[in-house]
Amino acid sequence: MIGGATRVFALLGDPVAHSLSPAMQNAAFFALGLPAVYVPLRCNAADLPPLLGALARSGGGGNITVPHKEIAARSVDRWLEQAEVLGACNTFWGEAGESVGDNTDVLGVCHALDRLEPPDGPWLILGTGGGARAAVGAARLRGVNVAVVSRAADREEAFRRWAASLGVSVVAAEECRVLIKATPVGLHDGDGVAPAPTIAPRAQAALDMVYTRGETPWVLAMRAAGMRAADGRAMLVSQGAAAFERWFPDERAPTEVMRAAVDAALR
C-alpha cells in the first residue's frame, strides 16, 4: 500500500509509455516487500533537472531514458565514475541531501553481449547518443576497439574524437565483428528497419538496444543475414538490477523476478 513512507522512483524521458522498467521494478519491490513505487514520467529537457532533484532529495530516484541521458549527467550533484567519464547518466538517487548519478547501461551492454558469445574484434556502434556512450564505456572496460556510424557526419566525427579521448581506439568499420544499434529506430510502429551496415561484412553478432513484443525488425534482419542477434531485453534487466542495488544497497536485486516480469510483458 502506498503511504507516507513510500519511496518514489520514476523513469524520466520522452517517450516513456513503451518502457517495461515500471513493470520490472515494481515486481522487484513487491517481491521483497519494499515500500516503494516506480512510475513513468514523460518530461522535456527543461523539466528534467528539477524533477530529478526533487525525486532524489525526497528519498527516491529513478532512471533516465532517451533523449535525456546527457542532460541528466549535467543535472546531478555528484557522479559515480561511469556517469562522469561518459557524460551520460541513466540511474539516479539521493544520498546525504545530494542527487547522485551513475551509468548502469555499461553493465547492461556487457551482459547482453556476453549472452551472444561475441567474437574477438572491434565493435561497430550505430548512433551517437546516450546509449552509444554506454557502448563505448563497455568497450573501454573490455579493452575493445570501436567504429561509429551516424546519419550526421559532424556528430559522427565528434563522437570518434570523444571515444579516442577516453583511450578507446577508433578503427575502420570494415574491421568490426560485432554490431551495436544504439538508436531508437524500431521503438515505434512505422519506424522501418535501421539498415544493416554492409561496411562491416565480418560481423557475427548484433545487439539492438531497443526491445519490443516479438523481436525488433533489425534483430530479425541481422539474424537473417547469418548473425547471432538479440534485442535489448537482457540489457534492460541487467542495468535495472544494477540500478536497484544503487537504490537499495543492502538488498540483492531479485533478477529472476525482474526477468520474468519483462518476459511476461513481451509475450
PDB file of C-alpha atoms in Angstrom:
ATOM      1  CA  MET A   1       0.000   0.000   0.000  1.00  0.00           C
ATOM      2  CA  ILE A   2       1.268   3.468  -0.890  1.00  0.00           C
ATOM      3  CA  GLY A   3       1.681   5.694   2.160  1.00  0.00           C
ATOM      4  CA  GLY A   4       3.787   8.395   3.721  1.00  0.00           C
ATOM      5  CA  ALA A   5       6.870   6.145   3.884  1.00  0.00           C
ATOM      6  CA  THR A   6       6.693   5.086   0.237  1.00  0.00           C
ATOM      7  CA  ARG A   7       9.789   5.922  -1.782  1.00  0.00           C
ATOM      8  CA  VAL A   8       9.004   7.157  -5.292  1.00  0.00           C
ATOM      9  CA  PHE A   9      11.148   6.141  -8.274  1.00  0.00           C
ATOM     10  CA  ALA A  10      10.495   7.274 -11.832  1.00  0.00           C
ATOM     11  CA  LEU A  11      11.563   6.830 -15.408  1.00  0.00           C
ATOM     12  CA  LEU A  12      12.235  10.274 -16.918  1.00  0.00           C
ATOM     13  CA  GLY A  13      12.353  10.698 -20.686  1.00  0.00           C
ATOM     14  CA  ASP A  14      10.307  11.118 -23.844  1.00  0.00           C
ATOM     15  CA  PRO A  15       8.789   8.717 -24.762  1.00  0.00           C
ATOM     16  CA  VAL A  16       8.284   6.547 -21.661  1.00  0.00           C
ATOM     17  CA  ALA A  17       4.960   4.770 -22.312  1.00  0.00           C
ATOM     18  CA  HIS A  18       6.711   1.872 -24.071  1.00  0.00           C
ATOM     19  CA  SER A  19       9.092   1.128 -21.206  1.00  0.00           C
ATOM     20  CA  LEU A  20       8.932  -2.062 -19.161  1.00  0.00           C
ATOM     21  CA  SER A  21      11.044  -0.575 -16.367  1.00  0.00           C
ATOM     22  CA  PRO A  22       7.925   0.152 -14.253  1.00  0.00           C
ATOM     23  CA  ALA A  23       6.661  -3.441 -14.556  1.00  0.00           C
ATOM     24  CA  MET A  24      10.137  -4.812 -13.848  1.00  0.00           C
ATOM     25  CA  GLN A  25      10.991  -2.622 -10.868  1.00  0.00           C
ATOM     26  CA  ASN A  26       7.540  -2.784  -9.268  1.00  0.00           C
ATOM     27  CA  ALA A  27       7.733  -6.588  -9.468  1.00  0.00           C
ATOM     28  CA  ALA A  28      11.087  -6.401  -7.660  1.00  0.00           C
ATOM     29  CA  PHE A  29       9.748  -4.051  -4.964  1.00  0.00           C
ATOM     30  CA  PHE A  30       6.719  -6.305  -4.398  1.00  0.00           C
ATOM     31  CA  ALA A  31       8.801  -9.488  -4.240  1.00  0.00           C
ATOM     32  CA  LEU A  32      10.970  -8.049  -1.453  1.00  0.00           C
ATOM     33  CA  GLY A  33       8.180  -6.205   0.333  1.00  0.00           C
ATOM     34  CA  LEU A  34       9.821  -2.809  -0.116  1.00  0.00           C
ATOM     35  CA  PRO A  35       7.832   0.407   0.481  1.00  0.00           C
ATOM     36  CA  ALA A  36       8.480   1.814  -2.984  1.00  0.00           C
ATOM     37  CA  VAL A  37       6.731   2.511  -6.275  1.00  0.00           C
ATOM     38  CA  TYR A  38       8.087   3.121  -9.778  1.00  0.00           C
ATOM     39  CA  VAL A  39       6.238   5.275 -12.330  1.00  0.00           C
ATOM     40  CA  PRO A  40       6.904   6.560 -15.878  1.00  0.00           C
ATOM     41  CA  LEU A  41       7.053  10.357 -16.155  1.00  0.00           C
ATOM     42  CA  ARG A  42       7.273  11.876 -19.612  1.00  0.00           C
ATOM     43  CA  CYS A  43       9.209  15.128 -19.441  1.00  0.00           C
ATOM     44  CA  ASN A  44      11.061  17.609 -21.609  1.00  0.00           C
ATOM     45  CA  ALA A  45      14.671  18.698 -21.213  1.00  0.00           C
ATOM     46  CA  ALA A  46      13.809  21.819 -19.225  1.00  0.00           C
ATOM     47  CA  ASP A  47      11.742  19.907 -16.669  1.00  0.00           C
ATOM     48  CA  LEU A  48      14.249  17.099 -16.140  1.00  0.00           C
ATOM     49  CA  PRO A  49      16.694  18.793 -13.692  1.00  0.00           C
ATOM     50  CA  PRO A  50      14.042  19.875 -11.138  1.00  0.00           C
ATOM     51  CA  LEU A  51      12.199  16.551 -11.381  1.00  0.00           C
ATOM     52  CA  LEU A  52      15.401  14.589 -10.893  1.00  0.00           C
ATOM     53  CA  GLY A  53      16.456  16.716  -7.934  1.00  0.00           C
ATOM     54  CA  ALA A  54      13.061  16.538  -6.223  1.00  0.00           C
ATOM     55  CA  LEU A  55      12.838  12.755  -6.540  1.00  0.00           C
ATOM     56  CA  ALA A  56      16.373  12.225  -5.256  1.00  0.00           C
ATOM     57  CA  ARG A  57      16.048  14.592  -2.298  1.00  0.00           C
ATOM     58  CA  SER A  58      12.723  13.033  -1.276  1.00  0.00           C
ATOM     59  CA  GLY A  59      14.411   9.656  -0.792  1.00  0.00           C
ATOM     60  CA  GLY A  60      13.614   8.185  -4.192  1.00  0.00           C
ATOM     61  CA  GLY A  61      15.365   8.157  -7.525  1.00  0.00           C
ATOM     62  CA  GLY A  62      14.927   6.510 -10.864  1.00  0.00           C
ATOM     63  CA  ASN A  63      16.199   6.105 -14.377  1.00  0.00           C
ATOM     64  CA  ILE A  64      16.730   8.313 -17.423  1.00  0.00           C
ATOM     65  CA  THR A  65      15.869   7.245 -20.947  1.00  0.00           C
ATOM     66  CA  VAL A  66      16.109   8.870 -24.378  1.00  0.00           C
ATOM     67  CA  PRO A  67      16.781  11.652 -25.110  1.00  0.00           C
ATOM     68  CA  HIS A  68      17.872  12.977 -21.709  1.00  0.00           C
ATOM     69  CA  LYS A  69      20.832  10.851 -20.537  1.00  0.00           C
ATOM     70  CA  GLU A  70      23.426  13.503 -21.326  1.00  0.00           C
ATOM     71  CA  ILE A  71      21.319  16.260 -19.754  1.00  0.00           C
ATOM     72  CA  ALA A  72      20.906  14.099 -16.637  1.00  0.00           C
ATOM     73  CA  ALA A  73      24.673  13.786 -16.272  1.00  0.00           C
ATOM     74  CA  ARG A  74      24.875  17.581 -16.073  1.00  0.00           C
ATOM     75  CA  SER A  75      21.968  17.764 -13.616  1.00  0.00           C
ATOM     76  CA  VAL A  76      23.082  15.559 -10.709  1.00  0.00           C
ATOM     77  CA  ASP A  77      25.098  16.935  -7.802  1.00  0.00           C
ATOM     78  CA  ARG A  78      27.595  14.071  -7.815  1.00  0.00           C
ATOM     79  CA  TRP A  79      28.567  11.326 -10.260  1.00  0.00           C
ATOM     80  CA  LEU A  80      29.930   7.834  -9.918  1.00  0.00           C
ATOM     81  CA  GLU A  81      32.777   7.030 -12.276  1.00  0.00           C
ATOM     82  CA  GLN A  82      30.894   5.732 -15.318  1.00  0.00           C
ATOM     83  CA  ALA A  83      28.459   8.653 -15.462  1.00  0.00           C
ATOM     84  CA  GLU A  84      31.261  11.165 -15.009  1.00  0.00           C
ATOM     85  CA  VAL A  85      33.568   9.610 -17.597  1.00  0.00           C
ATOM     86  CA  LEU A  86      30.854   9.044 -20.200  1.00  0.00           C
ATOM     87  CA  GLY A  87      28.887  12.250 -19.638  1.00  0.00           C
ATOM     88  CA  ALA A  88      25.681  10.189 -19.686  1.00  0.00           C
ATOM     89  CA  CYS A  89      23.548   9.151 -16.713  1.00  0.00           C
ATOM     90  CA  ASN A  90      20.746   6.568 -16.707  1.00  0.00           C
ATOM     91  CA  THR A  91      20.353   5.993 -12.938  1.00  0.00           C
ATOM     92  CA  PHE A  92      19.986   8.469 -10.074  1.00  0.00           C
ATOM     93  CA  TRP A  93      19.142   8.531  -6.370  1.00  0.00           C
ATOM     94  CA  GLY A  94      19.697  10.620  -3.263  1.00  0.00           C
ATOM     95  CA  GLU A  95      22.484  10.455  -0.668  1.00  0.00           C
ATOM     96  CA  ALA A  96      23.061  12.912   2.175  1.00  0.00           C
ATOM     97  CA  GLY A  97      20.859  15.537   0.572  1.00  0.00           C
ATOM     98  CA  GLU A  98      22.571  15.272  -2.836  1.00  0.00           C
ATOM     99  CA  SER A  99      21.470  13.710  -6.107  1.00  0.00           C
ATOM    100  CA  VAL A 100      23.894  11.032  -7.303  1.00  0.00           C
ATOM    101  CA  GLY A 101      24.163   9.675 -10.852  1.00  0.00           C
ATOM    102  CA  ASP A 102      25.583   6.518 -12.379  1.00  0.00           C
ATOM    103  CA  ASN A 103      25.524   4.726 -15.725  1.00  0.00           C
ATOM    104  CA  THR A 104      24.377   1.137 -15.251  1.00  0.00           C
ATOM    105  CA  ASP A 105      23.809   0.822 -19.021  1.00  0.00           C
ATOM    106  CA  VAL A 106      27.501  -0.066 -19.300  1.00  0.00           C
ATOM    107  CA  LEU A 107      26.976  -3.246 -17.275  1.00  0.00           C
ATOM    108  CA  GLY A 108      23.839  -3.903 -19.283  1.00  0.00           C
ATOM    109  CA  VAL A 109      25.731  -3.778 -22.584  1.00  0.00           C
ATOM    110  CA  CYS A 110      28.432  -6.111 -21.272  1.00  0.00           C
ATOM    111  CA  HIS A 111      25.910  -8.656 -20.001  1.00  0.00           C
ATOM    112  CA  ALA A 112      23.778  -8.586 -23.142  1.00  0.00           C
ATOM    113  CA  LEU A 113      26.826  -9.061 -25.387  1.00  0.00           C
ATOM    114  CA  ASP A 114      28.146 -11.920 -23.251  1.00  0.00           C
ATOM    115  CA  ARG A 115      24.921 -13.814 -23.950  1.00  0.00           C
ATOM    116  CA  LEU A 116      25.679 -13.531 -27.668  1.00  0.00           C
ATOM    117  CA  GLU A 117      29.188 -15.000 -27.249  1.00  0.00           C
ATOM    118  CA  PRO A 118      30.707 -12.256 -29.417  1.00  0.00           C
ATOM    119  CA  PRO A 119      33.851 -12.953 -31.405  1.00  0.00           C
ATOM    120  CA  ASP A 120      37.050 -11.135 -30.571  1.00  0.00           C
ATOM    121  CA  GLY A 121      37.415  -7.934 -32.512  1.00  0.00           C
ATOM    122  CA  PRO A 122      36.125  -4.361 -32.750  1.00  0.00           C
ATOM    123  CA  TRP A 123      32.541  -3.236 -32.249  1.00  0.00           C
ATOM    124  CA  LEU A 124      30.631  -1.047 -34.704  1.00  0.00           C
ATOM    125  CA  ILE A 125      28.324   1.325 -32.813  1.00  0.00           C
ATOM    126  CA  LEU A 126      25.328   2.717 -34.684  1.00  0.00           C
ATOM    127  CA  GLY A 127      24.374   6.068 -33.147  1.00  0.00           C
ATOM    128  CA  THR A 128      25.981   8.806 -31.075  1.00  0.00           C
ATOM    129  CA  GLY A 129      23.551   9.398 -28.174  1.00  0.00           C
ATOM    130  CA  GLY A 130      23.491   8.261 -24.560  1.00  0.00           C
ATOM    131  CA  GLY A 131      23.177   4.583 -25.443  1.00  0.00           C
ATOM    132  CA  ALA A 132      26.168   4.834 -27.777  1.00  0.00           C
ATOM    133  CA  ARG A 133      28.180   6.403 -24.952  1.00  0.00           C
ATOM    134  CA  ALA A 134      27.340   3.384 -22.772  1.00  0.00           C
ATOM    135  CA  ALA A 135      28.569   1.093 -25.560  1.00  0.00           C
ATOM    136  CA  VAL A 136      31.873   2.987 -25.605  1.00  0.00           C
ATOM    137  CA  GLY A 137      32.028   2.602 -21.821  1.00  0.00           C
ATOM    138  CA  ALA A 138      31.577  -1.147 -22.204  1.00  0.00           C
ATOM    139  CA  ALA A 139      34.282  -1.249 -24.892  1.00  0.00           C
ATOM    140  CA  ARG A 140      36.579   0.667 -22.548  1.00  0.00           C
ATOM    141  CA  LEU A 141      36.009  -1.921 -19.802  1.00  0.00           C
ATOM    142  CA  ARG A 142      36.635  -4.808 -22.184  1.00  0.00           C
ATOM    143  CA  GLY A 143      39.619  -3.278 -23.972  1.00  0.00           C
ATOM    144  CA  VAL A 144      37.849  -3.395 -27.347  1.00  0.00           C
ATOM    145  CA  ASN A 145      38.308  -1.032 -30.303  1.00  0.00           C
ATOM    146  CA  VAL A 146      35.254   0.624 -31.874  1.00  0.00           C
ATOM    147  CA  ALA A 147      33.976   2.220 -35.038  1.00  0.00           C
ATOM    148  CA  VAL A 148      30.945   4.518 -35.191  1.00  0.00           C
ATOM    149  CA  VAL A 149      28.296   5.301 -37.794  1.00  0.00           C
ATOM    150  CA  SER A 150      25.843   8.207 -37.599  1.00  0.00           C
ATOM    151  CA  ARG A 151      23.465   9.844 -40.053  1.00  0.00           C
ATOM    152  CA  ALA A 152      25.069  13.188 -39.125  1.00  0.00           C
ATOM    153  CA  ALA A 153      28.687  13.451 -40.260  1.00  0.00           C
ATOM    154  CA  ASP A 154      29.550  16.165 -37.734  1.00  0.00           C
ATOM    155  CA  ARG A 155      28.184  14.139 -34.788  1.00  0.00           C
ATOM    156  CA  GLU A 156      29.994  11.047 -36.047  1.00  0.00           C
ATOM    157  CA  GLU A 157      33.340  12.841 -36.160  1.00  0.00           C
ATOM    158  CA  ALA A 158      32.827  14.464 -32.749  1.00  0.00           C
ATOM    159  CA  PHE A 159      31.889  11.106 -31.254  1.00  0.00           C
ATOM    160  CA  ARG A 160      35.013   9.472 -32.678  1.00  0.00           C
ATOM    161  CA  ARG A 161      37.188  12.169 -31.124  1.00  0.00           C
ATOM    162  CA  TRP A 162      35.383  11.789 -27.797  1.00  0.00           C
ATOM    163  CA  ALA A 163      35.827   7.984 -27.756  1.00  0.00           C
ATOM    164  CA  ALA A 164      39.529   8.374 -28.552  1.00  0.00           C
ATOM    165  CA  SER A 165      39.861  10.873 -25.689  1.00  0.00           C
ATOM    166  CA  LEU A 166      38.769   8.079 -23.318  1.00  0.00           C
ATOM    167  CA  GLY A 167      41.530   5.798 -24.576  1.00  0.00           C
ATOM    168  CA  VAL A 168      39.233   3.722 -26.813  1.00  0.00           C
ATOM    169  CA  SER A 169      40.914   3.176 -30.167  1.00  0.00           C
ATOM    170  CA  VAL A 170      38.769   4.056 -33.171  1.00  0.00           C
ATOM    171  CA  VAL A 171      39.170   1.785 -36.194  1.00  0.00           C
ATOM    172  CA  ALA A 172      37.629   1.293 -39.618  1.00  0.00           C
ATOM    173  CA  ALA A 173      34.127  -0.179 -39.721  1.00  0.00           C
ATOM    174  CA  GLU A 174      35.328  -2.919 -42.078  1.00  0.00           C
ATOM    175  CA  GLU A 175      37.290  -4.463 -39.189  1.00  0.00           C
ATOM    176  CA  CYS A 176      34.288  -4.840 -36.870  1.00  0.00           C
ATOM    177  CA  ARG A 177      32.977  -8.208 -35.721  1.00  0.00           C
ATOM    178  CA  VAL A 178      30.105  -7.001 -33.509  1.00  0.00           C
ATOM    179  CA  LEU A 179      27.251  -4.568 -34.241  1.00  0.00           C
ATOM    180  CA  ILE A 180      25.536  -2.499 -31.535  1.00  0.00           C
ATOM    181  CA  LYS A 181      22.476  -0.487 -32.541  1.00  0.00           C
ATOM    182  CA  ALA A 182      22.225   2.380 -30.059  1.00  0.00           C
ATOM    183  CA  THR A 183      19.461   4.325 -31.809  1.00  0.00           C
ATOM    184  CA  PRO A 184      15.714   4.383 -31.057  1.00  0.00           C
ATOM    185  CA  VAL A 185      14.787   3.271 -34.592  1.00  0.00           C
ATOM    186  CA  GLY A 186      12.300   0.434 -34.205  1.00  0.00           C
ATOM    187  CA  LEU A 187      10.794   1.792 -30.999  1.00  0.00           C
ATOM    188  CA  HIS A 188       7.654   2.952 -32.807  1.00  0.00           C
ATOM    189  CA  ASP A 189       5.471   1.223 -35.379  1.00  0.00           C
ATOM    190  CA  GLY A 190       6.303   2.567 -38.789  1.00  0.00           C
ATOM    191  CA  ASP A 191       9.931   3.336 -37.976  1.00  0.00           C
ATOM    192  CA  GLY A 192      11.080   0.881 -40.596  1.00  0.00           C
ATOM    193  CA  VAL A 193      14.302  -1.065 -40.223  1.00  0.00           C
ATOM    194  CA  ALA A 194      17.640   0.509 -39.438  1.00  0.00           C
ATOM    195  CA  PRO A 195      19.913  -0.538 -42.299  1.00  0.00           C
ATOM    196  CA  ALA A 196      22.345  -3.367 -41.907  1.00  0.00           C
ATOM    197  CA  PRO A 197      25.771  -1.788 -42.291  1.00  0.00           C
ATOM    198  CA  THR A 198      27.271  -3.552 -45.280  1.00  0.00           C
ATOM    199  CA  ILE A 199      30.518  -1.822 -44.368  1.00  0.00           C
ATOM    200  CA  ALA A 200      31.006  -4.472 -41.646  1.00  0.00           C
ATOM    201  CA  PRO A 201      30.907  -7.740 -43.631  1.00  0.00           C
ATOM    202  CA  ARG A 202      32.817  -9.686 -40.938  1.00  0.00           C
ATOM    203  CA  ALA A 203      30.235  -9.050 -38.189  1.00  0.00           C
ATOM    204  CA  GLN A 204      28.951 -12.185 -36.461  1.00  0.00           C
ATOM    205  CA  ALA A 205      26.925 -10.805 -33.522  1.00  0.00           C
ATOM    206  CA  ALA A 206      24.414  -7.963 -33.280  1.00  0.00           C
ATOM    207  CA  LEU A 207      22.772  -6.265 -30.286  1.00  0.00           C
ATOM    208  CA  ASP A 208      19.782  -3.918 -30.588  1.00  0.00           C
ATOM    209  CA  MET A 209      19.269  -1.739 -27.505  1.00  0.00           C
ATOM    210  CA  VAL A 210      15.568  -1.443 -28.435  1.00  0.00           C
ATOM    211  CA  TYR A 211      13.103  -4.141 -27.345  1.00  0.00           C
ATOM    212  CA  THR A 212       9.553  -4.806 -28.498  1.00  0.00           C
ATOM    213  CA  ARG A 213       6.999  -7.586 -28.337  1.00  0.00           C
ATOM    214  CA  GLY A 214       8.290 -10.365 -30.508  1.00  0.00           C
ATOM    215  CA  GLU A 215      11.639  -9.070 -31.755  1.00  0.00           C
ATOM    216  CA  THR A 216      12.662  -5.865 -33.460  1.00  0.00           C
ATOM    217  CA  PRO A 217      12.791  -5.820 -37.270  1.00  0.00           C
ATOM    218  CA  TRP A 218      16.515  -5.046 -37.084  1.00  0.00           C
ATOM    219  CA  VAL A 219      17.219  -8.134 -34.975  1.00  0.00           C
ATOM    220  CA  LEU A 220      15.277 -10.284 -37.433  1.00  0.00           C
ATOM    221  CA  ALA A 221      17.191  -8.751 -40.346  1.00  0.00           C
ATOM    222  CA  MET A 222      20.568  -9.355 -38.679  1.00  0.00           C
ATOM    223  CA  ARG A 223      19.653 -12.942 -37.883  1.00  0.00           C
ATOM    224  CA  ALA A 224      18.514 -13.481 -41.462  1.00  0.00           C
ATOM    225  CA  ALA A 225      21.961 -12.216 -42.520  1.00  0.00           C
ATOM    226  CA  GLY A 226      23.535 -15.048 -40.505  1.00  0.00           C
ATOM    227  CA  MET A 227      24.416 -13.248 -37.268  1.00  0.00           C
ATOM    228  CA  ARG A 228      23.689 -14.132 -33.670  1.00  0.00           C
ATOM    229  CA  ALA A 229      21.332 -11.313 -32.712  1.00  0.00           C
ATOM    230  CA  ALA A 230      19.300 -10.151 -29.713  1.00  0.00           C
ATOM    231  CA  ASP A 231      17.158  -7.208 -28.701  1.00  0.00           C
ATOM    232  CA  GLY A 232      17.577  -5.067 -25.598  1.00  0.00           C
ATOM    233  CA  ARG A 233      15.647  -7.106 -23.017  1.00  0.00           C
ATOM    234  CA  ALA A 234      18.750  -8.680 -21.425  1.00  0.00           C
ATOM    235  CA  MET A 235      20.359  -5.246 -21.270  1.00  0.00           C
ATOM    236  CA  LEU A 236      17.178  -3.850 -19.661  1.00  0.00           C
ATOM    237  CA  VAL A 237      17.177  -6.456 -16.891  1.00  0.00           C
ATOM    238  CA  SER A 238      20.900  -6.211 -16.186  1.00  0.00           C
ATOM    239  CA  GLN A 239      21.010  -2.406 -15.999  1.00  0.00           C
ATOM    240  CA  GLY A 240      17.780  -2.435 -13.985  1.00  0.00           C
ATOM    241  CA  ALA A 241      19.193  -4.883 -11.441  1.00  0.00           C
ATOM    242  CA  ALA A 242      22.310  -2.727 -11.060  1.00  0.00           C
ATOM    243  CA  ALA A 243      20.124   0.375 -10.611  1.00  0.00           C
ATOM    244  CA  PHE A 244      18.014  -1.416  -7.985  1.00  0.00           C
ATOM    245  CA  GLU A 245      21.142  -2.139  -5.942  1.00  0.00           C
ATOM    246  CA  ARG A 246      22.177   1.521  -6.120  1.00  0.00           C
ATOM    247  CA  TRP A 247      18.798   2.499  -4.637  1.00  0.00           C
ATOM    248  CA  PHE A 248      18.758  -0.319  -2.050  1.00  0.00           C
ATOM    249  CA  PRO A 249      22.427  -1.070  -1.280  1.00  0.00           C
ATOM    250  CA  ASP A 250      21.503  -3.554   1.458  1.00  0.00           C
ATOM    251  CA  GLU A 251      19.407  -5.692  -0.907  1.00  0.00           C
ATOM    252  CA  ARG A 252      20.238  -8.062  -3.731  1.00  0.00           C
ATOM    253  CA  ALA A 253      18.157  -7.411  -6.833  1.00  0.00           C
ATOM    254  CA  PRO A 254      15.683 -10.269  -7.477  1.00  0.00           C
ATOM    255  CA  THR A 255      16.940 -10.673 -11.033  1.00  0.00           C
ATOM    256  CA  GLU A 256      14.819 -13.707 -11.897  1.00  0.00           C
ATOM    257  CA  VAL A 257      11.656 -11.898 -10.782  1.00  0.00           C
ATOM    258  CA  MET A 258      12.635  -8.895 -12.902  1.00  0.00           C
ATOM    259  CA  ARG A 259      13.402 -11.043 -15.936  1.00  0.00           C
ATOM    260  CA  ALA A 260      10.100 -12.887 -15.577  1.00  0.00           C
ATOM    261  CA  ALA A 261       8.186  -9.582 -15.462  1.00  0.00           C
ATOM    262  CA  VAL A 262       9.874  -8.408 -18.677  1.00  0.00           C
ATOM    263  CA  ASP A 263       9.365 -11.716 -20.460  1.00  0.00           C
ATOM    264  CA  ALA A 264       5.682 -11.803 -19.486  1.00  0.00           C
ATOM    265  CA  ALA A 265       5.122  -8.285 -20.793  1.00  0.00           C
ATOM    266  CA  LEU A 266       6.834  -9.081 -24.097  1.00  0.00           C
ATOM    267  CA  ARG A 267       4.942 -12.286 -24.811  1.00  0.00           C
TER     268      ARG A 267
END
